[in-house]
Short mmCIF file of C-alpha atoms in Angstrom, two decimals:
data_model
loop_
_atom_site.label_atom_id
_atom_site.label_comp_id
_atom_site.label_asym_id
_atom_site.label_seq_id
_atom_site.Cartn_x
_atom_site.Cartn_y
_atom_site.Cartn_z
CA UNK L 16 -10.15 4.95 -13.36
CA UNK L 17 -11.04 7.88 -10.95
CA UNK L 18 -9.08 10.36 -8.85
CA UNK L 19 -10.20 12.45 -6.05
CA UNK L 20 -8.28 15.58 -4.19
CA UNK L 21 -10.96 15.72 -1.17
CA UNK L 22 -8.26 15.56 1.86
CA UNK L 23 -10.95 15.17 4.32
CA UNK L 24 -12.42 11.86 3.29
CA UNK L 25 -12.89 9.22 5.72
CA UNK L 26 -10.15 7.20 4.55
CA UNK L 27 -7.49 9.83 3.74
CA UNK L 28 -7.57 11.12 7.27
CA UNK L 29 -6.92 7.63 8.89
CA UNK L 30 -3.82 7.32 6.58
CA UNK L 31 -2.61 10.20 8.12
CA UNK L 32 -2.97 9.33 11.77
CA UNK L 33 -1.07 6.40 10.46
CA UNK L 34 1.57 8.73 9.53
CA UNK L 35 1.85 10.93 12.66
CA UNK L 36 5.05 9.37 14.25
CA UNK L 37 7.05 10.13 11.09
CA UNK L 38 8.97 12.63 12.53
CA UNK L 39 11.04 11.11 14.99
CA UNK L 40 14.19 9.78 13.89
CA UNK L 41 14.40 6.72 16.11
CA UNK L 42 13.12 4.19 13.61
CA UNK L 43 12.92 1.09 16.59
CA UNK L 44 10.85 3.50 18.70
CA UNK L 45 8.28 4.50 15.53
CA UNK L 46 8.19 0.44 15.23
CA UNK L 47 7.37 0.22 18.80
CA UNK L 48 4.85 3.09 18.93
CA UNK L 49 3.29 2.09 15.84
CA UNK L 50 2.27 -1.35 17.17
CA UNK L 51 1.85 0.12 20.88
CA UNK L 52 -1.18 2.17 19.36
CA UNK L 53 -2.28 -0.49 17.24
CA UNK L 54 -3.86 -2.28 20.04
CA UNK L 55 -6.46 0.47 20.32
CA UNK L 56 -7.34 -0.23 16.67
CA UNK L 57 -9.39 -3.37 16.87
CA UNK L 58 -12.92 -3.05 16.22
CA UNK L 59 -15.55 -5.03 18.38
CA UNK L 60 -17.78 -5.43 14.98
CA UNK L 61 -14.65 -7.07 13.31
CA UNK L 62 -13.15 -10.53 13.07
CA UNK L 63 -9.32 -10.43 12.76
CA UNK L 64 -7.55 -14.24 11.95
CA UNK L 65 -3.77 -13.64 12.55
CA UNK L 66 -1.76 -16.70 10.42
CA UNK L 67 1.88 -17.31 9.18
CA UNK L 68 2.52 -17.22 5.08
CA UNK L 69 5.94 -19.37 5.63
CA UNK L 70 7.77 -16.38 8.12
CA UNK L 71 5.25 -13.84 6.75
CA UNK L 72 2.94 -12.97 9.62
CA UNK L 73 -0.61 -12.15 8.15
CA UNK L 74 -3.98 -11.29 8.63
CA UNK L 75 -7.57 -11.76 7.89
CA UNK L 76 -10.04 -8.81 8.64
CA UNK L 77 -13.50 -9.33 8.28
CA UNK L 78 -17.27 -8.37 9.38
CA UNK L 79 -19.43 -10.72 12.11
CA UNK L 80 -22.39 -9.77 9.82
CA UNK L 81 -23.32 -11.54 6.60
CA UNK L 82 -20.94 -10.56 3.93
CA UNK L 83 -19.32 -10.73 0.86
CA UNK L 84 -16.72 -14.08 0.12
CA UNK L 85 -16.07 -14.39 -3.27
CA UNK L 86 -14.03 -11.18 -3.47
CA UNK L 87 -11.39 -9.78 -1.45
CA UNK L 88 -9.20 -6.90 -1.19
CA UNK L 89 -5.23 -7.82 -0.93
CA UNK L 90 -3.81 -4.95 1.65
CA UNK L 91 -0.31 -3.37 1.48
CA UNK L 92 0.49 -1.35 4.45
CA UNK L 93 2.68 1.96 4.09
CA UNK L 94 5.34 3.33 6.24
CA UNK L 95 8.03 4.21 3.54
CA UNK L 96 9.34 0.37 3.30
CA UNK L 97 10.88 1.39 7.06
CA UNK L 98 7.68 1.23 9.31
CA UNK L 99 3.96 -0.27 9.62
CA UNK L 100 2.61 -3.18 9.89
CA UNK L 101 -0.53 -5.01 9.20
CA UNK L 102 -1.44 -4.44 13.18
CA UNK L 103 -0.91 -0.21 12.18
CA UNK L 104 -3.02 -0.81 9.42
CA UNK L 105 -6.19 -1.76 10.65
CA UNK L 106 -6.97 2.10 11.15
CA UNK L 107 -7.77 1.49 7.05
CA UNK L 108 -7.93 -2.26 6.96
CA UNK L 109 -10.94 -1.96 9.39
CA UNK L 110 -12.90 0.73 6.71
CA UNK L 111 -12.03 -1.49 3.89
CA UNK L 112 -13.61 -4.36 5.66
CA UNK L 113 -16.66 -2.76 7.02
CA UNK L 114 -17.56 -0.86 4.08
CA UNK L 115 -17.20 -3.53 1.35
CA UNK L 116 -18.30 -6.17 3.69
CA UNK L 117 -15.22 -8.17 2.04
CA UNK L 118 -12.31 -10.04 4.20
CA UNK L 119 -9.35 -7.95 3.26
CA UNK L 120 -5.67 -9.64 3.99
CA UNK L 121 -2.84 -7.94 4.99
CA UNK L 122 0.77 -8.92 5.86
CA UNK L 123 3.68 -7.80 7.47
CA UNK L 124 6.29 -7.59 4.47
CA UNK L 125 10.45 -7.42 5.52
CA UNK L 126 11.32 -3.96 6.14
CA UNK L 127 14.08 -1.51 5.20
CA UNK L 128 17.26 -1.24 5.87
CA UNK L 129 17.47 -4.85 7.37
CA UNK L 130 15.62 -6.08 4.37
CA UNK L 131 15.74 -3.47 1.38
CA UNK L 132 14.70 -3.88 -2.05
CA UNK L 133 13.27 -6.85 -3.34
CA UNK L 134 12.40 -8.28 -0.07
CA UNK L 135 9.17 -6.50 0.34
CA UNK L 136 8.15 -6.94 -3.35
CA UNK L 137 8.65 -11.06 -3.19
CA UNK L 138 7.11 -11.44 0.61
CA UNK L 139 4.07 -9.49 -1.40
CA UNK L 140 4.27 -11.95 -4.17
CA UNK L 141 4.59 -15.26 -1.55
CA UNK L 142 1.34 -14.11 -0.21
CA UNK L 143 -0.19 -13.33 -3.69
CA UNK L 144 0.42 -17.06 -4.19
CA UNK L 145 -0.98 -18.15 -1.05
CA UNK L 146 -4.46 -16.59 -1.78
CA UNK L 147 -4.15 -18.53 -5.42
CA UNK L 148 -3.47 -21.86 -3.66
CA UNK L 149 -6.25 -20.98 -1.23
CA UNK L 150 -8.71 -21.15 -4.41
CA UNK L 151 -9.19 -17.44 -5.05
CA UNK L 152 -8.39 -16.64 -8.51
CA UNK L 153 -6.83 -13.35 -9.75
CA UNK L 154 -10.30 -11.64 -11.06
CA UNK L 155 -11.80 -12.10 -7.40
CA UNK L 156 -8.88 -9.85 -5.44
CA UNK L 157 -8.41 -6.17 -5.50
CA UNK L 158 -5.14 -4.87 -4.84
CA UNK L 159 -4.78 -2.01 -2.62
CA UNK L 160 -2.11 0.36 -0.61
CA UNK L 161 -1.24 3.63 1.30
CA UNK L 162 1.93 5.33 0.35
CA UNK L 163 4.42 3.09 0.29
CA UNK L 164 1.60 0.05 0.20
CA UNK L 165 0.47 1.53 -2.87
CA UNK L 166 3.93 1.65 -4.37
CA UNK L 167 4.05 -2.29 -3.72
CA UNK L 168 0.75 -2.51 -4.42
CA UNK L 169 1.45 -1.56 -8.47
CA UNK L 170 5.32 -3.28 -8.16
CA UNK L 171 3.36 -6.30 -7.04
CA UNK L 172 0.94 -6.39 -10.18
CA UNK L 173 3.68 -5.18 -12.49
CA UNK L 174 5.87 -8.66 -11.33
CA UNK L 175 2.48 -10.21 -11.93
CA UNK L 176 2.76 -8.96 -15.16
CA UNK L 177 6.12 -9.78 -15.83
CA UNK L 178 5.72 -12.68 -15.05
CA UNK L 179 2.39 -13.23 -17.95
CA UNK L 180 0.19 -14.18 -14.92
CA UNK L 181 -3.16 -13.07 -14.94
CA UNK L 182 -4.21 -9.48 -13.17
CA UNK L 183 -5.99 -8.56 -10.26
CA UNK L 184 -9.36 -7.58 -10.43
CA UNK L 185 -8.73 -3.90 -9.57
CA UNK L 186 -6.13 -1.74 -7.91
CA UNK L 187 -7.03 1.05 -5.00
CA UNK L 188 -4.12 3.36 -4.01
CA UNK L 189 -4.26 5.74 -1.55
CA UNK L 190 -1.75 8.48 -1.78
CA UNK L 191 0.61 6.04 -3.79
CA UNK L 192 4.35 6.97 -3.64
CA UNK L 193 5.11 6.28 -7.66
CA UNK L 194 8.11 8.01 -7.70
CA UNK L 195 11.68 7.27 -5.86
CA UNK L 196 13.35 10.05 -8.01
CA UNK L 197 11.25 12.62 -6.85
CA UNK L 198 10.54 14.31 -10.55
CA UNK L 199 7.18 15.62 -9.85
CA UNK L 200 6.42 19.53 -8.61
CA UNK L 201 4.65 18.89 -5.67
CA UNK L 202 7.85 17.70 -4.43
CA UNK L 203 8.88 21.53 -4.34
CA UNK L 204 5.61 23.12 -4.19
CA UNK L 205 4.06 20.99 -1.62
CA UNK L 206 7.32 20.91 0.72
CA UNK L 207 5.62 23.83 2.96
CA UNK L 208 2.30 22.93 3.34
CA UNK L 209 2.22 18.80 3.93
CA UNK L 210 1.01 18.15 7.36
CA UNK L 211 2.95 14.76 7.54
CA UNK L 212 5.49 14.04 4.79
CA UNK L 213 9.06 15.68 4.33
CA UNK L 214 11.93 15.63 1.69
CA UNK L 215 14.22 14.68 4.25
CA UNK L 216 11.80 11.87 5.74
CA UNK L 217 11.31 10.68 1.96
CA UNK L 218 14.77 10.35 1.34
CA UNK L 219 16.22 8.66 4.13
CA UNK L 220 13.26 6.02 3.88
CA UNK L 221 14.84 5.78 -0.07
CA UNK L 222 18.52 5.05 1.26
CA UNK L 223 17.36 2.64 2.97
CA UNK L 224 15.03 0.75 0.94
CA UNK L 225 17.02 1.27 -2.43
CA UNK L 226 20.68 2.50 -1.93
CA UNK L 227 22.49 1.81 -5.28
CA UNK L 228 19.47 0.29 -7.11
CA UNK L 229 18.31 2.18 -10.29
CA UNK L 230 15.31 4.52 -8.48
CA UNK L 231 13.35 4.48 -12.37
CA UNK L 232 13.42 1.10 -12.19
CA UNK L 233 9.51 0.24 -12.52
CA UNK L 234 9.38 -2.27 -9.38
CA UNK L 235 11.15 0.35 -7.45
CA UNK L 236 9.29 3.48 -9.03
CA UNK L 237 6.26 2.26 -10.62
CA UNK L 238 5.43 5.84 -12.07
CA UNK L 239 7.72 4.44 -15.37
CA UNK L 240 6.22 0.88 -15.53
CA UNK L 241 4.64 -0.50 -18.62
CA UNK L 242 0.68 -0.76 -17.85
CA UNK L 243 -0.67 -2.08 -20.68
CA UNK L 244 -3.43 -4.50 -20.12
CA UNK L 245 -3.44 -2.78 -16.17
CA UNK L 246 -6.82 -3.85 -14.59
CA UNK L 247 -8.89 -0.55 -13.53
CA UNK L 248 -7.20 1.66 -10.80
CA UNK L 249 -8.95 4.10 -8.47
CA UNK L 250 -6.00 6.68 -7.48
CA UNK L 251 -7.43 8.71 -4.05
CA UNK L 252 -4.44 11.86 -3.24
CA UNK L 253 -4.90 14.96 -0.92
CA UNK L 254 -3.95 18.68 -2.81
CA UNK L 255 -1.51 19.36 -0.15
CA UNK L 256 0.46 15.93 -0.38
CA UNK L 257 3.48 15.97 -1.33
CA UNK L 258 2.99 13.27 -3.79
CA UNK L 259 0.46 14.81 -4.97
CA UNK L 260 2.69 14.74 -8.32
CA UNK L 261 3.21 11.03 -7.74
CA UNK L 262 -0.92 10.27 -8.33
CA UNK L 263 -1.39 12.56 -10.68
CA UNK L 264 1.39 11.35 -13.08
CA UNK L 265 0.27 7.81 -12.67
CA UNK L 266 -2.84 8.43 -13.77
CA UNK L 267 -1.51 10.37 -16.58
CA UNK L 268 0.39 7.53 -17.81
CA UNK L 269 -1.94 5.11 -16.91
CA UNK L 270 -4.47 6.99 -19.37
CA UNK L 271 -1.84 5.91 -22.48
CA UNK L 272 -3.09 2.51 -22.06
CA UNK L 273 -6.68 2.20 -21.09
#
């Protein structure tokens, strides 16, 4: 398990330009921006295979070169359960892809508040299952997610384990929001100086993904899951994030069991 601060990494600056339209309050128009820009996101070098998981519209990213099959990387985009979309997340999908030389498959889960908690956690789990039937087993995916994709990310291999199934190969989490209840400093001492995120921003997107649910429960706020037998987990979070707290005390608790 590693974790790295550097904010100006390749990958940590396209999640932020994923996160630029946060601001506005006009949650249609963010949807509609979000996949307005995503057309400029496809990458002439790439393959992309759009296909339908039941009413789950998904998508395969991959290289034109030679590359890497027996392995891929399961993607869970972020956008505080209220925004994104696998189209958004190519700006990381795309990296993941070209750098690994791996397909990576991403999905468009239900969104908050039409579709709040569990929706997005059992449309992750439908297309879990689809990649088993497809003959991948669970040693040859890596789980991975931004923000809120990294929250579903770990709620989707803490169901796994709930459920005694066996556990992905690995788990990569970029800026992971672990926390609904917002116990963590950075959440005060980070309020000033993150470039994208907000208290207000965070809890709006919480009313509407988990109004009246219990925020420490672990599928909702994996921070207090159990991870024993967790497969390894590479945690990447910028110092100025506001859930900065949010990595750091995952990987704390995550140490316990490994």
């Amino acid at each position: 398990m590693a974790i790295s601060e550097k904010s100006n990494q390749g990958l940590m600056k396209a999640i932020k330009r994923m996160h630029t339209l946060v601001e506005s309050g006009d949650l249609e128009r963010v949807r509609a921006s979000q996949e307005n820009i995503s057309a400029l996101l496809k990458h002439r070098e790439l393959n992309y295979e759009p296909f339908q998981v039941g009413e789950i519209p998904s998508e395969w990213v991959s290289v034109k070169r030679s590359h890497m099959r027996k392995f891929v990387i399961f993607y869970c985009h972020g956008g505080g359960y209220n925004t994104g979309s696998f189209h958004y997340a190519r700006s990381i999908t795309n990296k993941l892809s070209s750098t690994t030389s791996m397909d990576v498959l991403s999905f468009d889960y239900r969104l908050a508040p039409e579709h709040p908690y569990p929706s997005a956690t059992e449309d992750a789990l439908a297309v879990w299952d689809y990649l088993m039937h497809l003959g991948y087993g669970a040693r040859d995916v890596i789980v991975a997610g931004d923000s809120a994709g990294g929250n579903l990310a770990l709620s989707l291999v803490l169901k796994l384990k709930e459920q005694k199934r066996i556990l992905p190969r690995g788990l990569i989490l970029f800026s992971p929001w672990t926390d609904l209840t917002g116990s963590g400093k950075s959440y005060e001492t980070k309020v000033d100086v993150d470039p994208i995120l907000n208290r207000e921003y965070l809890d709006n997107a919480i009313a509407a993904y988990a109004s009246g649910q219990d925020l420490k429960n672990p599928l909702i706020s994996p921070l207090f899951g159990n991870f024993t037998g967790f497969p390894p987990t590479y945690i990447q979070v910028g110092s100025n994030e506001l859930l900065l707290s949010d990595s750091l005390l995952l990987k704390k608790n995550l140490e316990k069991y490994f």
